[in-house]
Coordinates of C-alpha atoms in Angstrom, one line a residue:
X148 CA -105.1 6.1 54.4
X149 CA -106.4 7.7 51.1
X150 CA -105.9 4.0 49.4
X151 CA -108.5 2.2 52.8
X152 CA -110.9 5.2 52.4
X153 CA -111.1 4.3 48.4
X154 CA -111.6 0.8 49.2
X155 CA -114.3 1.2 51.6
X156 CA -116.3 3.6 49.2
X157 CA -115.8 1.2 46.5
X158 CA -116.7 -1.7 48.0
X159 CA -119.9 -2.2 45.9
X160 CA -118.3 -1.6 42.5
X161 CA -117.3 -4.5 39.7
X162 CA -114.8 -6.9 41.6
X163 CA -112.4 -5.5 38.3
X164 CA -112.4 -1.8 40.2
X165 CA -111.7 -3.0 42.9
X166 CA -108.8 -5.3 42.4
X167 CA -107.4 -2.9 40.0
X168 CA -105.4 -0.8 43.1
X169 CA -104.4 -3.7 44.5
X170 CA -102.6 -5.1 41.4
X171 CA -101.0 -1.8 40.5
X172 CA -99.3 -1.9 43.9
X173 CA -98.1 -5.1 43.9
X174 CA -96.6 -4.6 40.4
X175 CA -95.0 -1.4 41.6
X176 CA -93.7 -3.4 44.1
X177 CA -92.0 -5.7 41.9
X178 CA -90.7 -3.6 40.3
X179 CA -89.0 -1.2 42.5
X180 CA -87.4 -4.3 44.0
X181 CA -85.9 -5.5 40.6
X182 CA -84.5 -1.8 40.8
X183 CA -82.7 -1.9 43.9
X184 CA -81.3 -5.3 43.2
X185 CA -79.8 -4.1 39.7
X186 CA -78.2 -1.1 41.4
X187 CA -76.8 -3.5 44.0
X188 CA -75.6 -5.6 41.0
X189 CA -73.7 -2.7 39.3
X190 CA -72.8 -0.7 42.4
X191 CA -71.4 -3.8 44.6
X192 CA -67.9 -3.4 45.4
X193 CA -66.7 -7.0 43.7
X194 CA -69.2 -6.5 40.8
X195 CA -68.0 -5.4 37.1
X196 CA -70.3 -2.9 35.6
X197 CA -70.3 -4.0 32.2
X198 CA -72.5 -7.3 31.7
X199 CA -71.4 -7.5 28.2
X200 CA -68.1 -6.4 27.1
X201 CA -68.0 -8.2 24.0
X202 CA -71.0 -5.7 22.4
X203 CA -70.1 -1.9 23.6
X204 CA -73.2 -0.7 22.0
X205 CA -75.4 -3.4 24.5
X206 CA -73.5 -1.6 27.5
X207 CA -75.0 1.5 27.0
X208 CA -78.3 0.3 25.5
X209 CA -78.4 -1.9 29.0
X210 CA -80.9 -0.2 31.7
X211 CA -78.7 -1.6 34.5
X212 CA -75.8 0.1 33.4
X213 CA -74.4 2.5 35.7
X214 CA -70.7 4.4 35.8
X215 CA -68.3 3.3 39.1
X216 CA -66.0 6.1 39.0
X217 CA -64.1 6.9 42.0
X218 CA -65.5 9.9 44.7
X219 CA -63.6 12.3 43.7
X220 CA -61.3 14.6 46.7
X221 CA -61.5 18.4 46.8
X222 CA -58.4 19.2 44.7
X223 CA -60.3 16.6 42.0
X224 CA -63.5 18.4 42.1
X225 CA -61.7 21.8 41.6
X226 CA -59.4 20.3 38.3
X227 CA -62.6 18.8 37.0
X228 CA -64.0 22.7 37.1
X229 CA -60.5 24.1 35.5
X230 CA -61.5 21.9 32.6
X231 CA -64.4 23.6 32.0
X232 CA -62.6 27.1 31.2
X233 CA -62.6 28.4 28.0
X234 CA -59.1 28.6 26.3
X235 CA -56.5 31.3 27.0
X236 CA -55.0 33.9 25.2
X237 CA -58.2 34.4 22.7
X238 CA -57.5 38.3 23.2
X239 CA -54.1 37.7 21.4
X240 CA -55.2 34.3 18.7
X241 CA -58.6 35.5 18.3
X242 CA -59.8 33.2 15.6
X243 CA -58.4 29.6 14.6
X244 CA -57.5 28.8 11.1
X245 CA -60.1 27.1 9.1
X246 CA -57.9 24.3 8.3
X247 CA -56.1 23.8 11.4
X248 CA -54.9 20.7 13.3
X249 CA -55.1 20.7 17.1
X250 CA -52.2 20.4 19.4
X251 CA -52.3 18.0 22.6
X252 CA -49.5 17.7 24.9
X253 CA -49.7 15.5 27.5
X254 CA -47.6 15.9 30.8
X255 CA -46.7 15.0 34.1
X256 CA -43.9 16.3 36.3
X257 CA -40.5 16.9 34.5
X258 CA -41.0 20.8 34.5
X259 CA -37.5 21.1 33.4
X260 CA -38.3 18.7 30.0
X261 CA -41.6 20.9 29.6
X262 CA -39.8 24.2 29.9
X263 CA -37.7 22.7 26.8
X264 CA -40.6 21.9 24.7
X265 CA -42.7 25.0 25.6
X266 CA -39.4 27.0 23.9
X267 CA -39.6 24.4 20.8
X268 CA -43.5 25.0 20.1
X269 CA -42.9 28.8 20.6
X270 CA -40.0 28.7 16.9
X271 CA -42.8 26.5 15.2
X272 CA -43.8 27.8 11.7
X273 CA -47.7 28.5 12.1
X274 CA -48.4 27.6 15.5
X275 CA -50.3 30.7 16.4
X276 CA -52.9 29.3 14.3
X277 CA -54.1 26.5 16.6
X278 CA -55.1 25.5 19.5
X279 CA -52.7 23.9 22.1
X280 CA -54.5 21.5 24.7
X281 CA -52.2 20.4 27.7
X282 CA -53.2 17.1 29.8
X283 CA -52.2 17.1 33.0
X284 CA -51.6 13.8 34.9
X285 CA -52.3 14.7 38.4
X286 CA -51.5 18.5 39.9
X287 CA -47.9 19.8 39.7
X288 CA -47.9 23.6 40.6
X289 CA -44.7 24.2 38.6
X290 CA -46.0 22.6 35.8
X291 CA -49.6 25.2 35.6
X292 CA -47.2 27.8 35.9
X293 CA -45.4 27.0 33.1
X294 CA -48.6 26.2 31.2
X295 CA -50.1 29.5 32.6
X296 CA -46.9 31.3 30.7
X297 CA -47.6 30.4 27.3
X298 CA -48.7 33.6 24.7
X299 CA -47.9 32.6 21.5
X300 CA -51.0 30.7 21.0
X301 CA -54.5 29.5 22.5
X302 CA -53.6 27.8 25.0
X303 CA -56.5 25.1 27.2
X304 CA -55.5 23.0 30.1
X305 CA -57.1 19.8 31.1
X306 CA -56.4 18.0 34.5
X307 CA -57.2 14.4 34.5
X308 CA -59.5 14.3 37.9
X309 CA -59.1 10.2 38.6
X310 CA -55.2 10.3 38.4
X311 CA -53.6 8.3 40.7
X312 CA -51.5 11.2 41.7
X313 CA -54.8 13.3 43.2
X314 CA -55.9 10.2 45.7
X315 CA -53.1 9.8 48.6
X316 CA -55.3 7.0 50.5
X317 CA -58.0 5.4 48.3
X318 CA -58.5 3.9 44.9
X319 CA -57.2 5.1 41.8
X320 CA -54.5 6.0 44.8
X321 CA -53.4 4.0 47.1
X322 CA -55.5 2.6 49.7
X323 CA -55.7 1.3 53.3
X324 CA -55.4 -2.7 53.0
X325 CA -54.5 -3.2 49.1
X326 CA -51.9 -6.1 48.3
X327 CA -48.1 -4.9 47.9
X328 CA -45.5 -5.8 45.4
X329 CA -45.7 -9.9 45.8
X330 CA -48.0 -10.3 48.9
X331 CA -50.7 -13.1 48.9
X332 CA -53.8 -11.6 49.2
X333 CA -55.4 -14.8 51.3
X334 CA -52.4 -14.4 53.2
X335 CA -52.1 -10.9 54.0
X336 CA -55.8 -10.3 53.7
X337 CA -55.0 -7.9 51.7
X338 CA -56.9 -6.7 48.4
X339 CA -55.6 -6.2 44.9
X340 CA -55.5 -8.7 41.8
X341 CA -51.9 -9.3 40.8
X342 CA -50.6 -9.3 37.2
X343 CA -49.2 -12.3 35.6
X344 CA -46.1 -11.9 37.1
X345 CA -47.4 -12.1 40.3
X346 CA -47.0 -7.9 41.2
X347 CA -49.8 -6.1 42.5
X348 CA -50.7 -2.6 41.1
X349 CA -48.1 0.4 41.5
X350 CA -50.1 4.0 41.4
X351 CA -47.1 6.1 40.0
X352 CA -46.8 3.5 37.3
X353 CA -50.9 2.2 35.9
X354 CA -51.2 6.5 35.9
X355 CA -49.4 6.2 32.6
X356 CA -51.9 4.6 31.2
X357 CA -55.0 5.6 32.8
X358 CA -54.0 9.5 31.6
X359 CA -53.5 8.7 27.7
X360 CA -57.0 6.9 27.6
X361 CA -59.0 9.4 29.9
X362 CA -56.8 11.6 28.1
X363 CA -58.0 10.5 24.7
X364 CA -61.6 10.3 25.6
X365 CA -62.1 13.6 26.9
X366 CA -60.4 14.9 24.1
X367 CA -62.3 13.2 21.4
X368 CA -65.7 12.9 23.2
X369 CA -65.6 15.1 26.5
X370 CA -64.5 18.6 25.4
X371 CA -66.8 21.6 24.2
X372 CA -63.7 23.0 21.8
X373 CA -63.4 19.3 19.9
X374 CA -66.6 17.7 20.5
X375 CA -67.6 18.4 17.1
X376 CA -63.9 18.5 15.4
X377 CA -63.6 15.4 13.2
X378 CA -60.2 16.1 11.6
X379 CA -56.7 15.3 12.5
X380 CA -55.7 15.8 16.0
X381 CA -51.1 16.1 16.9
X382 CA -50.1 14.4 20.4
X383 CA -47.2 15.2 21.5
X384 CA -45.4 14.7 25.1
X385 CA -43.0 16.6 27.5
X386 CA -40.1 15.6 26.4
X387 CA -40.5 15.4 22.1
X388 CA -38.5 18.9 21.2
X389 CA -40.7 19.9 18.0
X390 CA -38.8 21.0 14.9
X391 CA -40.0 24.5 13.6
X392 CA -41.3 22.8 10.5
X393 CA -43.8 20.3 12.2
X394 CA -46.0 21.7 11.6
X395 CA -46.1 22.7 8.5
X396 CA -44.9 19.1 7.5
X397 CA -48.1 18.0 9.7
X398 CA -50.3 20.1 7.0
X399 CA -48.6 18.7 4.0
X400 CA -49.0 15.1 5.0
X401 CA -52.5 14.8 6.3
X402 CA -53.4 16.5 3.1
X403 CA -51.8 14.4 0.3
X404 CA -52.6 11.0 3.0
X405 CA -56.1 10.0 1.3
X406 CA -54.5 10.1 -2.1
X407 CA -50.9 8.4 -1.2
X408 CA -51.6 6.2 1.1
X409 CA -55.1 5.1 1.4
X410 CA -54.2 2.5 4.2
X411 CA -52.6 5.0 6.2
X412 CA -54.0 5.5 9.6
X413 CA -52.6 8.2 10.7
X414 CA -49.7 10.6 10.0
X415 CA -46.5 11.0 12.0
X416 CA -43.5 14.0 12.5
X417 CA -41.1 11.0 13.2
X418 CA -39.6 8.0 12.7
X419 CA -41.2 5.1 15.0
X420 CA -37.3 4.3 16.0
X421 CA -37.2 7.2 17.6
X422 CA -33.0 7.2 17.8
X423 CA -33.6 7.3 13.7
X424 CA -33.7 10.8 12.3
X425 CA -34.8 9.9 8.3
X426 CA -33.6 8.3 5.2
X427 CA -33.1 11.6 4.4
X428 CA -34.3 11.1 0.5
X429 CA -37.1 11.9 -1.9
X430 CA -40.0 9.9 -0.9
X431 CA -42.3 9.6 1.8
X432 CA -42.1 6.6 4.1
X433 CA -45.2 4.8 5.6
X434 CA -44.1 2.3 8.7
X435 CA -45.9 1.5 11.9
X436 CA -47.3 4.2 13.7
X437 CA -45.2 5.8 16.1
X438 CA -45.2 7.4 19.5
X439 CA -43.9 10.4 19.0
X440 CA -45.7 13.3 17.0
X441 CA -48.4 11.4 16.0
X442 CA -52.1 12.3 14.4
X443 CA -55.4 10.9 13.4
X444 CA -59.0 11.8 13.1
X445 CA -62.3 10.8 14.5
X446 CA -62.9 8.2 12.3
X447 CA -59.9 5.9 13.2
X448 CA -60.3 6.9 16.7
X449 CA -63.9 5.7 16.9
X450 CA -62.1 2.5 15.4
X451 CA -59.9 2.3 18.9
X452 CA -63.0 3.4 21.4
X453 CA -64.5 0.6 19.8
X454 CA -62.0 -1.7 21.4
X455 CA -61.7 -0.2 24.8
X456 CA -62.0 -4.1 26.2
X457 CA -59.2 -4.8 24.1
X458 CA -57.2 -2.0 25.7
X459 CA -58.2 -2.3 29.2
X460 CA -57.6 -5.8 29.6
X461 CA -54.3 -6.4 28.2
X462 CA -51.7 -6.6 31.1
X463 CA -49.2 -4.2 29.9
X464 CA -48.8 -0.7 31.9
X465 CA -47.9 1.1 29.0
X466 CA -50.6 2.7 26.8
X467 CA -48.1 2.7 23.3
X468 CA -47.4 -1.1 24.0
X469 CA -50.7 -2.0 24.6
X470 CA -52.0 -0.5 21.1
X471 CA -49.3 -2.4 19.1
X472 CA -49.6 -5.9 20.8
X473 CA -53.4 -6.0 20.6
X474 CA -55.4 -2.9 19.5
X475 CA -53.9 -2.5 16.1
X476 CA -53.8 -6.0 15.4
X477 CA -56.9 -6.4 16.3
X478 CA -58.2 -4.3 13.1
X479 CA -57.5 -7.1 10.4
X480 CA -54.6 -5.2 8.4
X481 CA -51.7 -3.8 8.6
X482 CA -51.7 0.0 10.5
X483 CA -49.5 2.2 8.8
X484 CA -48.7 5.9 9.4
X485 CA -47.3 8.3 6.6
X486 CA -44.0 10.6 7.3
X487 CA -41.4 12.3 5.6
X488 CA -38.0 11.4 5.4
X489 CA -36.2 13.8 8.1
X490 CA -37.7 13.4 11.3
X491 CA -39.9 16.8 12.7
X492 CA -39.2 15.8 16.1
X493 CA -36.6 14.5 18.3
X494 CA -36.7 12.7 21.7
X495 CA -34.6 13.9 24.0
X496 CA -33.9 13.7 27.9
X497 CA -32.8 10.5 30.1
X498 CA -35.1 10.6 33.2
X499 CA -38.0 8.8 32.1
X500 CA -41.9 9.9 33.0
X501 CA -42.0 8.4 36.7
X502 CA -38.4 7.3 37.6
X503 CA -38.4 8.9 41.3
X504 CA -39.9 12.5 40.7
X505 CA -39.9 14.1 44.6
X506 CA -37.9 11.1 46.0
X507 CA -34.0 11.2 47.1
X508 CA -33.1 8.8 44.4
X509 CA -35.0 11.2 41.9
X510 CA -33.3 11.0 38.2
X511 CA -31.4 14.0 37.5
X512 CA -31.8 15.5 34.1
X513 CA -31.7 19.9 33.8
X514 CA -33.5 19.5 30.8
X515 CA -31.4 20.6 28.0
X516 CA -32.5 20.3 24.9
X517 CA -29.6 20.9 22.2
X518 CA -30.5 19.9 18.1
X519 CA -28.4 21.1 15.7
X520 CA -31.2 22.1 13.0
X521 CA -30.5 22.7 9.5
X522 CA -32.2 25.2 7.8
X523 CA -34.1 22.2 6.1
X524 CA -35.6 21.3 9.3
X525 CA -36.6 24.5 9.8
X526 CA -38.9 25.1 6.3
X527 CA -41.5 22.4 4.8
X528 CA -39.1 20.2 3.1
X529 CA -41.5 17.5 2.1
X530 CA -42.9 17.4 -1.4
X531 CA -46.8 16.2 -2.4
X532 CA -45.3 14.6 -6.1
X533 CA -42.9 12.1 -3.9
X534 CA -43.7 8.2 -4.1
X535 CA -44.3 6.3 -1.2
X536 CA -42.1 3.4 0.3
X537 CA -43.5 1.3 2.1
X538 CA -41.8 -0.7 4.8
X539 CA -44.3 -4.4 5.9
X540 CA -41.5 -5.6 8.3
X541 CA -40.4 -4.0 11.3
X542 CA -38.9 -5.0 15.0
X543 CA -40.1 -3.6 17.9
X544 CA -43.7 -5.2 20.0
X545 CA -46.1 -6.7 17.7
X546 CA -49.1 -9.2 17.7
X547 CA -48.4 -12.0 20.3
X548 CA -46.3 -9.9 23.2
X549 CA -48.2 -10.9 26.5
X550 CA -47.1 -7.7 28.2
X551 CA -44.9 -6.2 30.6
X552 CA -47.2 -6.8 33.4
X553 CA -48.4 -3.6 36.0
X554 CA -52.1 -4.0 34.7
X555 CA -53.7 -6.9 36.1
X556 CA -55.8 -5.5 39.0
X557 CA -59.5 -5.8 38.1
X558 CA -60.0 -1.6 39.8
X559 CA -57.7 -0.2 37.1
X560 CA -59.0 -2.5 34.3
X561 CA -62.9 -1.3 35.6
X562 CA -61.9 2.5 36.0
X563 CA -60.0 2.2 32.7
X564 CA -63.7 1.0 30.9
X565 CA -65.3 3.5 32.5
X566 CA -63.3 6.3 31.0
X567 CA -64.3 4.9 27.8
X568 CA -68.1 5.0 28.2
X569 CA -68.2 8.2 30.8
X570 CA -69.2 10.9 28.0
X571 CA -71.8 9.1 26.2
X572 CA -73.3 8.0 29.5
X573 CA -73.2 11.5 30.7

């Protein structure tokens, strides 16, 4: 009514004054209708929310962009609070070392493998001077209690809060009407993308790889306690037994890494074979990088954020596969990772991360974790003067593998990019 009552008083003015309303509402208009058709764009259910995947830095410099994360359940919301909690055990570890490396070990549900490597970080030479950071993949109460036990350093847990294991009847879960092993979605009427093998997505087995890389961007970009950490970072999993001098090694190497191997991305307590325990000589050894006990800084992980299309496109299941088949290709050289020559860290255990946890069939493993240590593997036993071998040619996946498979439905390949851009969006 106020707009009429305007137009009536200003009926006598310049035709300019009194046009001037009637242009600004139509523009308005306009524009608010562009609006609602970009959010339909980005929010549709078929749509993918990144217009250009090729130029990361267009995505978030793109108006229309918009995250497409799942709604999260009530024990998700809850986690997604728990990560927010300071660490533990600051009363006991006060202060952290000014030259310390960070600790992340990432679990799911084999409490009696984590039991086994809790008792190996507690004999570790210097670990009270750093902080431990456990990533949990989904919500296992055995395995927070175990967590919750820890005292002999700071201790933070982090719960991923889009694992599959959190959402029993919708997406990252499993929902009401998606496609099954083989089925034919025109068929069936069913929904799912299958991978090029023809099998649709399997929850228990895409959470491997949706934890490590929400895992790794929450660590690197979505935490208050490394947000601004640029140095090396140690991952470790539930079932690596860590020698009491890892970390000490772990020191040792990252320091002399710059001067010794220049090319070096990244530093490792193992051999990448990991049934190999070391040449067991006087030199230090830089190979492939490794799964187990591995470590790197910001700058080479900015290097892999930057080729998150890379990683959550390739149709491989596994996060450690995916990184050697196309990720580190994909940087132009060769990736090497410096070690010693005795190994810091064993593999042990048979039952591997999702083989029928809960179910009758369950693998059955108690956990034990028996290495007969010298006392070499318990002191730093790697020197800074020692030459570096260098070994060029290795087996095991390289450039070229197409992939296991497990990855091809376009939800898991959107949710996976979304991890990758959720912190700087936020």
């Amino acid at each position: 009514m106020a707009f009429y009552k305007r137009s009536r008083v200003a009926r006598d003015a310049p035709p300019l004054r009194r046009v001037l309303p009637l242009v600004l509402v139509v523009l308005a208009s306009v524009l608010f209708v562009v609006f609602m058709l970009k959010n339909r764009a980005v929010a549709g259910p078929s749509s993918f929310p990144f217009p250009n995947l090729e130029n990361p830095a267009a995505i978030l410099a793109d108006p229309s962009f918009k995250l497409k994360l799942p709604k999260q359940t009530l024990l998700s919301v809850s986690l997604d609070q728990r990560n927010r909690l300071p660490p533990r055990n600051t009363d006991l570890f006060p202060t952290l070392a000014k030259d310390h490396t960070k600790i992340v070990l990432y679990v799911h549900n084999r409490p009696q493998y984590l039991r086994a490597v809790v008792r190996s970080l507690a004999g570790v030479e210097g670990i009270g001077e750093t902080l431990l950071i456990v990533s949990h993949d989904g919500y296992f109460p055995e395995m927070d209690g175990i967590v919750r036990g820890i005292r002999f350093c700071q201790v933070k847990q982090i719960f991923a809060p889009y694992s599959p294991h959190l959402f029993p009847d919708s997406f990252p879960g499993v929902s009401l009407g998606d496609c099954h092993d083989k089925d034919d979605p025109a068929a069936k009427k069913c929904n799912g993308t299958a991978d090029q093998y023809g099998n649709h997505r399997s929850p228990r087995i895409v959470s491997l790889k949706h934890h490590w890389w929400w895992m790794m961007n929450t660590v690197w970009d979505g935490m208050e306690e490394t947000r601004g950490f640029d140095d090396h970072i140690l991952f470790i999993e539930e079932d690596h037994y860590i020698y009491p001098n890892a970390y000490r090694n772990l020191q040792l190497l990252i320091g002399v890494k710059p001067t010794k191997c220049p090319e070096c991305y990244a530093t490792n307590l193992a051999p990448s074979d990991v049934k190999f325990k070391g040449e067991a000589t006087d030199m230090l050894i830089a190979e492939k990088i490794g799964n187990m006990g591995y470590a790197f800084n910001r700058t080479i992980w900015r290097k892999i954020h930057a080729k998150a299309k890379e990683f959550c496109s390739f149709d491989e299941y596994n996060w450690d596969i995916t990184m050697w088949a196309t990720v580190y290709p994909s940087f132009g050289a060769p990736v090497y990772t410096l070690r010693g020559p005795r190994t810091s860290a064993a593999h042990f255990g048979k039952c591997g991360l999702h083989q029928g946890q809960g179910k009758s069939g369950a693998c059955i493993d108690n956990g034990e974790a028996s290495f007969q240590l010298d006392q070499i593997d318990k002191i730093l036993n790697i020197k800074p003067d020692w030459q570096v071998h260098i070994i060029k040619k290795q087996s095991g996946y390289q450039a070229g593998f197409k992939g296991w498979g497990g990855w091809g439905d376009r939800r898991d390949r959107e949710l996976c990019l979304n991890f990758a851009y959720m912190y700087h969006v936020m």
